[in-house]
Coordinates of C-alpha atoms (C1' of nucleotides) in Angstrom, one line a residue:
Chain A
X1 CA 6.4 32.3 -21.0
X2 CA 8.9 34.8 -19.3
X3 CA 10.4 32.8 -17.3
X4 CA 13.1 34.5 -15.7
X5 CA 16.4 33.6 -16.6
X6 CA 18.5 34.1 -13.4
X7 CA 20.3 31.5 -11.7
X8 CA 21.1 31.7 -7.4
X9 CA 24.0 30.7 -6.1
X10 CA 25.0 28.6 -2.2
X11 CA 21.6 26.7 -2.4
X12 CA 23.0 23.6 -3.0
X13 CA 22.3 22.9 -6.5
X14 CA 25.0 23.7 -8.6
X15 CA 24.6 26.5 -11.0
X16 CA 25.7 23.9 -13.8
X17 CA 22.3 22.2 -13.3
X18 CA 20.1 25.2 -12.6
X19 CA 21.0 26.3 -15.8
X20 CA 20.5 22.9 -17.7
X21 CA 17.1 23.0 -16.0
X22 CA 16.1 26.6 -17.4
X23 CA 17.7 25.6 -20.4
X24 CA 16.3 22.6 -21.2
X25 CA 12.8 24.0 -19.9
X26 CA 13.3 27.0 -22.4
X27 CA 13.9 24.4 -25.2
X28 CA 10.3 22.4 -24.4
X29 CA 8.5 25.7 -24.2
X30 CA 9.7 26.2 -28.0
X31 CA 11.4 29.2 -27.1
X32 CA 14.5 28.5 -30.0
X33 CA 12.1 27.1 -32.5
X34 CA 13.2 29.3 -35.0
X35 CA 16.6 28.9 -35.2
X36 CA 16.7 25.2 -33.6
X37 CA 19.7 26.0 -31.8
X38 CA 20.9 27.0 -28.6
X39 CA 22.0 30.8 -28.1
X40 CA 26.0 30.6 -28.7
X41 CA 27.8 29.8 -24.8
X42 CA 29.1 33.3 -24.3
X43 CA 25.5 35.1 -24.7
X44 CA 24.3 32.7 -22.7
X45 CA 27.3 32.7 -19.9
X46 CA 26.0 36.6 -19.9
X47 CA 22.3 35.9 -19.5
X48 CA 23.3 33.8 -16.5
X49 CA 26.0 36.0 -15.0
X50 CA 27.9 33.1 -15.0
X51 CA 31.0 32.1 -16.4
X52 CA 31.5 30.5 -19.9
X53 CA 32.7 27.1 -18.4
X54 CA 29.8 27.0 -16.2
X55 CA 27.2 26.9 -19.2
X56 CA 29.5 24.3 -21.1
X57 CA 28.9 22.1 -18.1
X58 CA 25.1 22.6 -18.8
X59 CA 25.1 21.8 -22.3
X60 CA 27.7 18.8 -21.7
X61 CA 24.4 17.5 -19.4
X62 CA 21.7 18.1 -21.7
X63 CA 23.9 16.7 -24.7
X64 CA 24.8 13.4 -22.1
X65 CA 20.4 13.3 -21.5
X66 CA 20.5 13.5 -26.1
X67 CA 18.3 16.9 -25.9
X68 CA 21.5 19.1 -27.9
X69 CA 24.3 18.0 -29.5
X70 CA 27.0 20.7 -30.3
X71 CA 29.0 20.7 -33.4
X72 CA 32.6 23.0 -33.4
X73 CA 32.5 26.3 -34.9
X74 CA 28.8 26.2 -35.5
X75 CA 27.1 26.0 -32.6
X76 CA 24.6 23.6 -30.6
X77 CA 21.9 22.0 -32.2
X78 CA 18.7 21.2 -30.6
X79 CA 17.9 17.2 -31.2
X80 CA 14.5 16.4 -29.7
X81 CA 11.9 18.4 -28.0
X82 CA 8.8 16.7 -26.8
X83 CA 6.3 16.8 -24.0
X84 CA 3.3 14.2 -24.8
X85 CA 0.0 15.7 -23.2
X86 CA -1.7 12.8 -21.1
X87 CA -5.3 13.0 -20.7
X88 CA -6.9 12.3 -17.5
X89 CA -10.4 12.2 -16.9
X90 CA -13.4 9.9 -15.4
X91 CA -12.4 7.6 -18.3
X92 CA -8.1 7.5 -18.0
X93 CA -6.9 5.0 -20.1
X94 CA -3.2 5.0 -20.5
X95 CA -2.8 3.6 -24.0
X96 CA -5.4 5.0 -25.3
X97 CA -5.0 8.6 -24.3
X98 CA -1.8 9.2 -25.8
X99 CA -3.3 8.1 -28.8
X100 CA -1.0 9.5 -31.9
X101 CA 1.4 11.5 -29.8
X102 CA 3.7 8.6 -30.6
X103 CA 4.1 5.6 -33.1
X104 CA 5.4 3.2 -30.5
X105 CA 3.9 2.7 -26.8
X106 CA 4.6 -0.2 -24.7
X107 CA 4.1 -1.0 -21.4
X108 CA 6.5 -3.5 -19.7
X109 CA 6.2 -5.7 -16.7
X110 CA 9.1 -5.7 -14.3
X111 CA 7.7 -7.7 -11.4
X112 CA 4.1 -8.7 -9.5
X113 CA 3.4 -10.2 -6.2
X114 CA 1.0 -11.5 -3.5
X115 CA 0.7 -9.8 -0.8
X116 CA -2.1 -8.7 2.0
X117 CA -3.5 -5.4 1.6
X118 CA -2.7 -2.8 4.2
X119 CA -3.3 1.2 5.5
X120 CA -4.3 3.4 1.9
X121 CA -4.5 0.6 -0.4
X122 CA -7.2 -1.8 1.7
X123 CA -8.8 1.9 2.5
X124 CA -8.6 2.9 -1.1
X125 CA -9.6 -0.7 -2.5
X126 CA -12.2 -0.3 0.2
X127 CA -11.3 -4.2 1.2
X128 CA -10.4 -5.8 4.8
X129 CA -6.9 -5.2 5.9
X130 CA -4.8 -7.9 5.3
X131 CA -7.0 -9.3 2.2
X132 CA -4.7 -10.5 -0.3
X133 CA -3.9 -8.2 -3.4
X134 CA -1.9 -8.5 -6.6
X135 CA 0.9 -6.2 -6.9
X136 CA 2.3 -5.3 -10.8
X137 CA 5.3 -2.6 -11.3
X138 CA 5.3 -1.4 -14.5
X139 CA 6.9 1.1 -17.0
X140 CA 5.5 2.6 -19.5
X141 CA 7.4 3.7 -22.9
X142 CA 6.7 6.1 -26.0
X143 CA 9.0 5.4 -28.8
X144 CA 11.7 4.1 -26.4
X145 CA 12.0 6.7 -23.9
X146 CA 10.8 5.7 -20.4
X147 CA 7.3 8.3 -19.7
X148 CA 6.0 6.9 -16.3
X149 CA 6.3 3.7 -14.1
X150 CA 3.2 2.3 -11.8
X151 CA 2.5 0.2 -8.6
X152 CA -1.1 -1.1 -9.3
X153 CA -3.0 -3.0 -6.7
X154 CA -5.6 -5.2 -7.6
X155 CA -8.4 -7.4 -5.4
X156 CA -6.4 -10.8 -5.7
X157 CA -10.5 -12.4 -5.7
X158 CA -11.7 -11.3 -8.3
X159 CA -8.4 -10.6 -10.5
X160 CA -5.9 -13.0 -9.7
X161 CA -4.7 -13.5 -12.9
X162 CA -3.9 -9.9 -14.0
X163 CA 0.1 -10.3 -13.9
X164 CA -0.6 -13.2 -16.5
X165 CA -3.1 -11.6 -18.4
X166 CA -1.5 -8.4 -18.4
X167 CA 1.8 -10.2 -19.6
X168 CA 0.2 -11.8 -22.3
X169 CA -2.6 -8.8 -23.3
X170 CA 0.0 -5.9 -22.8
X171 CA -2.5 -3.5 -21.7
X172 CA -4.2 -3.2 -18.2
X173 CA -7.9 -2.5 -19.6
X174 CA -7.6 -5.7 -21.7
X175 CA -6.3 -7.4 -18.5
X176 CA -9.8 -6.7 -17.2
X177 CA -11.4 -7.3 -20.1
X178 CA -10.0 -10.7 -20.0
X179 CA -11.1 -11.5 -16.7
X180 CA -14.7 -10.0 -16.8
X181 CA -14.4 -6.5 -16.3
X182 CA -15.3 -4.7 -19.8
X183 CA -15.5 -1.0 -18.5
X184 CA -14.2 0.9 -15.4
X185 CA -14.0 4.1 -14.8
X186 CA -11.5 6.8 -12.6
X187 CA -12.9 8.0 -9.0
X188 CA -10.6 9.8 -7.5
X189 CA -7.1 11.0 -8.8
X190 CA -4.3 12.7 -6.3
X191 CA -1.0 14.5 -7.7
X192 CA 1.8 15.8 -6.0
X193 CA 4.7 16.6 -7.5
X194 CA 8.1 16.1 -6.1
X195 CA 11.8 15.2 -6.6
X196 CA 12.6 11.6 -8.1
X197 CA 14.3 9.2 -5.7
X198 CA 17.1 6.4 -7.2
X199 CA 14.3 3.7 -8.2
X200 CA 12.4 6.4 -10.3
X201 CA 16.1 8.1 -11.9
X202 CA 16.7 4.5 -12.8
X203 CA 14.0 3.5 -14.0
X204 CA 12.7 6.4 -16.0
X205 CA 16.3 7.4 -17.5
X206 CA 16.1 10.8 -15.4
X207 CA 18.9 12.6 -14.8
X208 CA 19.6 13.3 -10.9
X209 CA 17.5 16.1 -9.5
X210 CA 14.7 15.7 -11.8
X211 CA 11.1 16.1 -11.4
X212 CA 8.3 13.2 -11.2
X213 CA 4.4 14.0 -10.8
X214 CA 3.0 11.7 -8.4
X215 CA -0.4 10.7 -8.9
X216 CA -2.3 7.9 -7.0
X217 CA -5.5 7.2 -8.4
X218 CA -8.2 4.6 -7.7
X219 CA -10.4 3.1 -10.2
X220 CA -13.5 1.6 -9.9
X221 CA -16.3 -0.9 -12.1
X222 CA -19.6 0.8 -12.9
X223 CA -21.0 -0.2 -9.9
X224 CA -18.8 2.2 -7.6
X225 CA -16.8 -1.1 -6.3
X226 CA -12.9 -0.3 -6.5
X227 CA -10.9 -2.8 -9.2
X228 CA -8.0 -1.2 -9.1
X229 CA -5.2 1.1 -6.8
X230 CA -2.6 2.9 -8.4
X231 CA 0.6 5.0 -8.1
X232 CA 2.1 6.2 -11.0
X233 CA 5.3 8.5 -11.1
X234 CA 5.5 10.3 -14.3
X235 CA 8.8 12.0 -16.2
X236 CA 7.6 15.8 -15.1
X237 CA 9.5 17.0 -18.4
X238 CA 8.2 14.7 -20.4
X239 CA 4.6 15.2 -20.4
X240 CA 1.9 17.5 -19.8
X241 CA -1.2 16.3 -17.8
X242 CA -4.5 17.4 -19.6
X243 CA -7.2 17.0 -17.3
X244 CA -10.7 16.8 -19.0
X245 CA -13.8 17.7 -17.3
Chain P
X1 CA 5.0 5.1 1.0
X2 CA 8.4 3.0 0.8
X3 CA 10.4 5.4 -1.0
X4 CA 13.8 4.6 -1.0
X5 CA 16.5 6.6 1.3
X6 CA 19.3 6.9 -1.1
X7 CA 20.8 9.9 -2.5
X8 CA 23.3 10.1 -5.6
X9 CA 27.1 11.9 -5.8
X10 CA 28.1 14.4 -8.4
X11 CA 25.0 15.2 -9.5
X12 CA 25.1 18.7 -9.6
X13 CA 22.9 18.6 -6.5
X14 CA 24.3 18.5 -3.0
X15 CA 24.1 16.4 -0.9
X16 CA 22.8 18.1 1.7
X17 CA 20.0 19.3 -0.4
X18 CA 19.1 16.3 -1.4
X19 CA 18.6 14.7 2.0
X20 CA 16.7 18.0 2.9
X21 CA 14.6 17.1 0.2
X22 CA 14.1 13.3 1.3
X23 CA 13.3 14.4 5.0
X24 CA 10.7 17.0 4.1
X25 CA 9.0 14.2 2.0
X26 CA 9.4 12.1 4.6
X27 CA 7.7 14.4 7.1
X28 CA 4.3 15.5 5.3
X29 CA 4.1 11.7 4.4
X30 CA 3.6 11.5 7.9
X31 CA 6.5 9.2 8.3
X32 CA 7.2 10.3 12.1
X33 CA 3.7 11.3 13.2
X34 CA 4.4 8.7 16.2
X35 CA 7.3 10.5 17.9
X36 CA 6.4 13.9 16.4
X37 CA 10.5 13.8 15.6
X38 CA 12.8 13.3 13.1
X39 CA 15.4 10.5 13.5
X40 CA 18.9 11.0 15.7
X41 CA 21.5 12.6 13.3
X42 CA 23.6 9.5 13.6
X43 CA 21.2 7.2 12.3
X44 CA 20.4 9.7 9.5
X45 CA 23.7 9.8 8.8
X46 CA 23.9 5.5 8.5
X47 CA 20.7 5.3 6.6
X48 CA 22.0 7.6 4.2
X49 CA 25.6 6.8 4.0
X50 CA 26.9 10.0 4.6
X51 CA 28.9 11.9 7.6
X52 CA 27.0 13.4 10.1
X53 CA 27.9 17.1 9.4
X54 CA 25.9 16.6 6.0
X55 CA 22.8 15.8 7.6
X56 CA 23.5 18.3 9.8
X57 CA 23.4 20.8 6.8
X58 CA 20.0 19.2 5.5
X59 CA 18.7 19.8 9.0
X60 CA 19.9 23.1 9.5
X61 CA 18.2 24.0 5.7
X62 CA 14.6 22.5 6.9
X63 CA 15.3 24.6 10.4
X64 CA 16.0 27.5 8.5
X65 CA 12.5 26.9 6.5
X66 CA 10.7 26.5 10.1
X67 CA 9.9 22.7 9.2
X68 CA 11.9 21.7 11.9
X69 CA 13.5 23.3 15.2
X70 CA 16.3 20.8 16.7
X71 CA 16.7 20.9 20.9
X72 CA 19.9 20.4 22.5
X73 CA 20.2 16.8 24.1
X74 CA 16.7 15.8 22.6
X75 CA 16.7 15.4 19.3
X76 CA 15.0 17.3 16.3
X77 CA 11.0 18.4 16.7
X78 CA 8.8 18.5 13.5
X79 CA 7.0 22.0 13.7
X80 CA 5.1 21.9 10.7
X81 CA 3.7 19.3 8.6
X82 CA 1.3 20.5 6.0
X83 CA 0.0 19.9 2.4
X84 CA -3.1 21.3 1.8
X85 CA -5.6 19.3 -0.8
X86 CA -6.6 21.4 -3.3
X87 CA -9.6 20.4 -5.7
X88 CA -9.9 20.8 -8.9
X89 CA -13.2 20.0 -10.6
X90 CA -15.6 21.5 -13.1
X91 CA -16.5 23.5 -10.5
X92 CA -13.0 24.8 -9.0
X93 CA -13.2 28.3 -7.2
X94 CA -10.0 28.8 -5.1
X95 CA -11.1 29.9 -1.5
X96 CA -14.0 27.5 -1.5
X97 CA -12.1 24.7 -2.2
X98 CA -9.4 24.4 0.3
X99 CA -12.3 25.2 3.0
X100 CA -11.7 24.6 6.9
X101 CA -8.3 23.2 6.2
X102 CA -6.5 26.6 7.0
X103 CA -7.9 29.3 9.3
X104 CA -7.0 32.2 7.2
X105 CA -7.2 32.0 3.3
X106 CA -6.3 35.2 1.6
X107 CA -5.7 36.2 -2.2
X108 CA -3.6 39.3 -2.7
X109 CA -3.8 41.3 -6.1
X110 CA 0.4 42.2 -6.7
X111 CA -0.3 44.0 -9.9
X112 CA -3.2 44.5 -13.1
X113 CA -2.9 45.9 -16.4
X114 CA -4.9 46.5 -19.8
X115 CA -3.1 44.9 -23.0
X116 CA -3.7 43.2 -26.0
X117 CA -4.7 39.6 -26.3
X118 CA -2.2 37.6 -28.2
X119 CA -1.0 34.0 -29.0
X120 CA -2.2 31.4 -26.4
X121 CA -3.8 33.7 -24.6
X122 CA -6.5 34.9 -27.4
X123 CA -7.0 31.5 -28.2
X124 CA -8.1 30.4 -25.0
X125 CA -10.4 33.0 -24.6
X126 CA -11.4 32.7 -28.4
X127 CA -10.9 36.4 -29.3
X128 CA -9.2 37.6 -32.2
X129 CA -5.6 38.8 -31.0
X130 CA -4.7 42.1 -30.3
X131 CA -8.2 42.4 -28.4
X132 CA -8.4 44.1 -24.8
X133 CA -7.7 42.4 -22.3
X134 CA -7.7 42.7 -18.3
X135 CA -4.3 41.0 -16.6
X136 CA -4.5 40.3 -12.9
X137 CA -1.6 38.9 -11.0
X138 CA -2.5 37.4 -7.6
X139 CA -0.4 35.8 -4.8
X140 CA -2.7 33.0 -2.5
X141 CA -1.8 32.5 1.4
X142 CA -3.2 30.1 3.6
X143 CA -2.2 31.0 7.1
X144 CA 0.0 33.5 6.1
X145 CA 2.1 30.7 3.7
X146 CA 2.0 31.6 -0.1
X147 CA 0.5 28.6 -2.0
X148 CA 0.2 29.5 -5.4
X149 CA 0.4 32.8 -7.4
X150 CA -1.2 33.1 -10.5
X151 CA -1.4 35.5 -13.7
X152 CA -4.9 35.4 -15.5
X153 CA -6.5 37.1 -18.2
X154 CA -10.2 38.3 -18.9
X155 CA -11.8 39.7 -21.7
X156 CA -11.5 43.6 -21.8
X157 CA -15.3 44.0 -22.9
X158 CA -17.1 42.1 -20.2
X159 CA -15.0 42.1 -17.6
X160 CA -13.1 45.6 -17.2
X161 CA -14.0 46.1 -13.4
X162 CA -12.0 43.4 -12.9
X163 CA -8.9 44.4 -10.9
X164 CA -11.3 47.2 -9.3
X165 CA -13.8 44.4 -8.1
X166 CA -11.4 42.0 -7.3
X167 CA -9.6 44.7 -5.0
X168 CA -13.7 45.6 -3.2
X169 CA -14.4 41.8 -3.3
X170 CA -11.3 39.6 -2.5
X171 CA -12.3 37.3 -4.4
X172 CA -13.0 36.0 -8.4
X173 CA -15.4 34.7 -7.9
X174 CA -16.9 37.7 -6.4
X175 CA -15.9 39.9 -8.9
X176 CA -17.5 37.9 -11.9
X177 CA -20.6 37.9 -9.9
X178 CA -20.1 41.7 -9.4
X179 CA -19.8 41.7 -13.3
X180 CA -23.4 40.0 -14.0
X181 CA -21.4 36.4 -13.9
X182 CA -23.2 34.1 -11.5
X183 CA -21.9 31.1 -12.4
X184 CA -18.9 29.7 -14.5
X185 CA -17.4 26.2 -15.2
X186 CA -13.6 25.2 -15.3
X187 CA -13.6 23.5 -19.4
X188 CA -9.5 22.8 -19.2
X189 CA -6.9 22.3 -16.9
X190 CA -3.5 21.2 -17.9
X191 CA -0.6 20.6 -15.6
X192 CA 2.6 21.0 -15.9
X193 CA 5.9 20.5 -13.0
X194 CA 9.1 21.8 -13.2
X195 CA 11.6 24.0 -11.3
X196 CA 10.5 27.5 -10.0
X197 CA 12.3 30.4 -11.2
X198 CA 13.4 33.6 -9.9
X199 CA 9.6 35.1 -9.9
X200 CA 8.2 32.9 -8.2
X201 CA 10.6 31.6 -5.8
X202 CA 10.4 35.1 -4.4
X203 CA 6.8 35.4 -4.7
X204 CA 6.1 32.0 -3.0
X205 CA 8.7 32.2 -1.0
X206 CA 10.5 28.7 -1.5
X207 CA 14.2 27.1 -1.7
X208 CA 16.1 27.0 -4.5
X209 CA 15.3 24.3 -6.4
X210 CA 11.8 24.0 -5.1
X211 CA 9.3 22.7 -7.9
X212 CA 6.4 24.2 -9.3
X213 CA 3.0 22.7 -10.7
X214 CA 2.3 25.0 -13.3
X215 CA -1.7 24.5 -14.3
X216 CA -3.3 26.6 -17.1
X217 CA -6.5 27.0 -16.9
X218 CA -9.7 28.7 -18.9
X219 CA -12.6 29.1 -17.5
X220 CA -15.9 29.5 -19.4
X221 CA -19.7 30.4 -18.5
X222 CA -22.6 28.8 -18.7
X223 CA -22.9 29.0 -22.2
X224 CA -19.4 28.0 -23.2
X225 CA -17.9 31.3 -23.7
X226 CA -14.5 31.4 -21.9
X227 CA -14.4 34.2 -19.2
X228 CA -10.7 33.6 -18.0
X229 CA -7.5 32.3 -18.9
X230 CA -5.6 31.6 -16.1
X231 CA -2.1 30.3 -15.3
X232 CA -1.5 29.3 -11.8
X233 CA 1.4 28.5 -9.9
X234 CA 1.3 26.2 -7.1
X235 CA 4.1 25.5 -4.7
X236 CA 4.3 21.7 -5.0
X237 CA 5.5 20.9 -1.5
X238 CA 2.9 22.8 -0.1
X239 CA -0.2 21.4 -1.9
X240 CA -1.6 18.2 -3.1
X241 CA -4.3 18.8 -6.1
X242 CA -7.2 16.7 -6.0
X243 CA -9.0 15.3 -9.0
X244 CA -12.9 15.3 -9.0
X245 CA -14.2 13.5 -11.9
Chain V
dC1 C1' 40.9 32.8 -48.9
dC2 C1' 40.5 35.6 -44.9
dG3 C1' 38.2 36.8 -40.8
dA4 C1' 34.4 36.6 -37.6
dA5 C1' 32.0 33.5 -34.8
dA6 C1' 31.5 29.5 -32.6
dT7 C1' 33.0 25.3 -29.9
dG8 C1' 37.2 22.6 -27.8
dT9 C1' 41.0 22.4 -24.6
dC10 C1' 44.4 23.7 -21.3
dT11 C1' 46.3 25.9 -16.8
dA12 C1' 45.8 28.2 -12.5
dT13 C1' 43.2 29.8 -8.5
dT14 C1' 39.5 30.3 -5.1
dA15 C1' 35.3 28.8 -2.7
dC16 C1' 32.3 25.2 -1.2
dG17 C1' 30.8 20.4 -0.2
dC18 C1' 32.0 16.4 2.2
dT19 C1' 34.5 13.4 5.2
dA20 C1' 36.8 12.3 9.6
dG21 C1' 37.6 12.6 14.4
dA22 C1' 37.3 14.6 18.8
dC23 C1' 35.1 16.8 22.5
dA24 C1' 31.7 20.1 24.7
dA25 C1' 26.9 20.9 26.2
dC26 C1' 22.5 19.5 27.2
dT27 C1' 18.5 16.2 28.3
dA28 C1' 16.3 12.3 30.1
dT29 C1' 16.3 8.1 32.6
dA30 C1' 17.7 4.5 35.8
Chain F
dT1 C1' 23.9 11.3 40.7
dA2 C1' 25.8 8.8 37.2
dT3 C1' 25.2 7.5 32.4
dA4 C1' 23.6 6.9 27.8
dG5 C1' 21.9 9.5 24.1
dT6 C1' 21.5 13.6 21.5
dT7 C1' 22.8 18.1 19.5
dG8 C1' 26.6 21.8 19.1
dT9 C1' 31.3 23.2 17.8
dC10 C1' 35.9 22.9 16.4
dT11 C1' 40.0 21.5 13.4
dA12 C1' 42.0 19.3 9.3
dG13 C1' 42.1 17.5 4.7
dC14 C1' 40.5 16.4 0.1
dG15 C1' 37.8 16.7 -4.2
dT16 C1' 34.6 19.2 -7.0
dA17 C1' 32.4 23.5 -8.7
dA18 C1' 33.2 27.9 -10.4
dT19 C1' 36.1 31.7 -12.0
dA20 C1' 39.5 33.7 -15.1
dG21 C1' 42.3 33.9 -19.1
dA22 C1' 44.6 32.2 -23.2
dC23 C1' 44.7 29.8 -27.3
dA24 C1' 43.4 26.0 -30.7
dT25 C1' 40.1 24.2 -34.0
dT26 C1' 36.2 24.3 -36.9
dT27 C1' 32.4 26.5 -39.7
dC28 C1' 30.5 29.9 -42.5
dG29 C1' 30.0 34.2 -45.0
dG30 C1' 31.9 38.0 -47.7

DNA sequence: CCGAAATGTCTATTACGCTAGACAACTATA
DNA sequence: TATAGTTGTCTAGCGTAATAGACATTTCGG
């Protein structure tokens, strides 16, 4: 928890956003819990060795992204601090896991397809290349604010109706449920993390240069026959991946 | 694999860094593993709408990191393409994991200390606070490339030898076994990306805005009792972690 | 009610990021 | 050997980031 509050300077990120970045990574480790305010702009502009202007920019970010919100001769206020811990184990269910972390969680279908499987997703699906499989992009919400979105492959055989189902269940294990599939379970999960490109800024409400986690996973029924391939980008500073063994 | 080549003005983050970012992904997705080259500047430069000269200055940054090494009336030459697969599993041990994917593994101890246990840190290891314990901070290389470093905590009572044993030994592992610990289990992992600071951009020896996967960790023995509580650094350009369920 | 402390706003200056265009130097191929 | 394709280098100009300083405005405590 000491992270280092120093900023560098000709790396191509603009000390503005460095220091939004430490500053709103200071605010989600709880470090101004007590007061639930930012430190006033000049201590801060000398923690930094930076300029006063400088950190307004910051703050003028993270009040933009909602996270502060400063008010004239008292200083800035903290509004919202969160970081939802997602479980991932041999039995990951998205809905589920987040449990009562939040009052409202919705996932929403932005568009599926039919197309023929090819390279990691027939390997990972373990079908022939060029099989046809359903494609569903989703995002998923907690109380409003954007947490991760998802490419999901599915065999088109044996679940050809999971963009309908899903659309009208709302939740990909009832999806299955629907089509015969009561239990699955997770056999292999892969993370990386890395920065967000325009699709994933857009659609998870990031500001530019932020971070996503990366994981592409592969579920499978309970005989060991893959159901279901999947790439999900979460909102690094949103959550906090609890894996359970 | 079809992320989008598009990069976003006044952002705080330049350009140039951005691209640099895009092309390294690019590059350990494997992207160019045909011509064993990156694209002509000009047609960098057209896919993403910017002059030349800023490509240039992405290309000179992933030179300057030894990614890349550009030839005089050829083109640019990938050098390097790596992302080692790191498991994590009940069972996690560091060197044993990554195996034969890097000739030389090494873990060097930087520092150790004797304190008291306190906050997350006692709880983890489920001793009352202010109880000794040992701190070890390590930096891991494969191939002479730091991957992670790490800062991890073990109870003063059973484990004191530990900085002296891990010094002899090399290895944790090792030095539990040293201890009269044969055998331990990983009981929690959570993850965690974001930024690097100061520390550990030095340590690991990244760019400026390089991202982190923060895991912490406790380890426990056979019978449940936690051994080690570990937080662990990786360098997330350099690893991919690997979920075994 | 005054003054300290905090944020808000303005001007001026310097350094860097990015664009634009032109041409040199080098490599490979026909 | 000529030529197309690629990287290397230079100049010029513009907009943004960052610095510096001064002062206004608001809040809160004594």
């Amino acid at each position: 928890m000491n992270a280092k509050k120093t900023v560098e300077r000709q790396t191509g990120v603009a000390l503005w956003r460095q220091i939004a970045d430490l500053i709103r990574l200071s605010i989600s480790n709880g470090d101004h819990d007590q007061t639930g305010m930012v430190p006033p702009e000049t201590v801060l502009a000398a923690q930094f060795g930076v300029n006063r202007h400088t950190v307004r920019s910051a703050l003028a970010a993270l009040a933009d992204e909602g996270l502060v919100q400063a008010i004239q001769g008292r200083g800035t206020m903290i509004q919202r601090q969160e970081r939802l811990s997602f479980p991932i184990s041999r039995r990951t269910r998205f809905s589920q896991g987040l449990g009562d972390q939040a009052r409202d969680i919705e996932a929403k279908l932005l568009a599926h397809e039919t197309l023929p499987a090819v390279g990691e997703i027939a390997t990972g699906l373990q079908i022939a290349p060029g099989t046809a499989c359903v494609q569903l992009d989703l995002v998923s919400s907690a109380d409003g604010r954007p947490l991760s979105c998802s490419t999901s492959y599915f065999p088109m055989e044996r679940f050809g109706q999971m963009a309908e189902q899903f659309e009208r269940l709302g939740s990909i294990t009832k999806a299955f449920a629907a089509q015969g599939l009561a239990d699955y379970v997770r056999v292999s999960t892969e993370l990386v993390a890395r920065h967000a490109d325009a699709d994933e800024l857009a659609l998870l409400r990031l500001s530019p240069g932020a971070i996503v986690i990366a994981a592409t996973a592969i579920n499978a029924d309970p005989d060991g026959v893959p159901v279901q391939f999947s790439r999900t980008r979460f909102a690094a500073d949103r959550v906090k991946l609890k894996l359970e063994t």
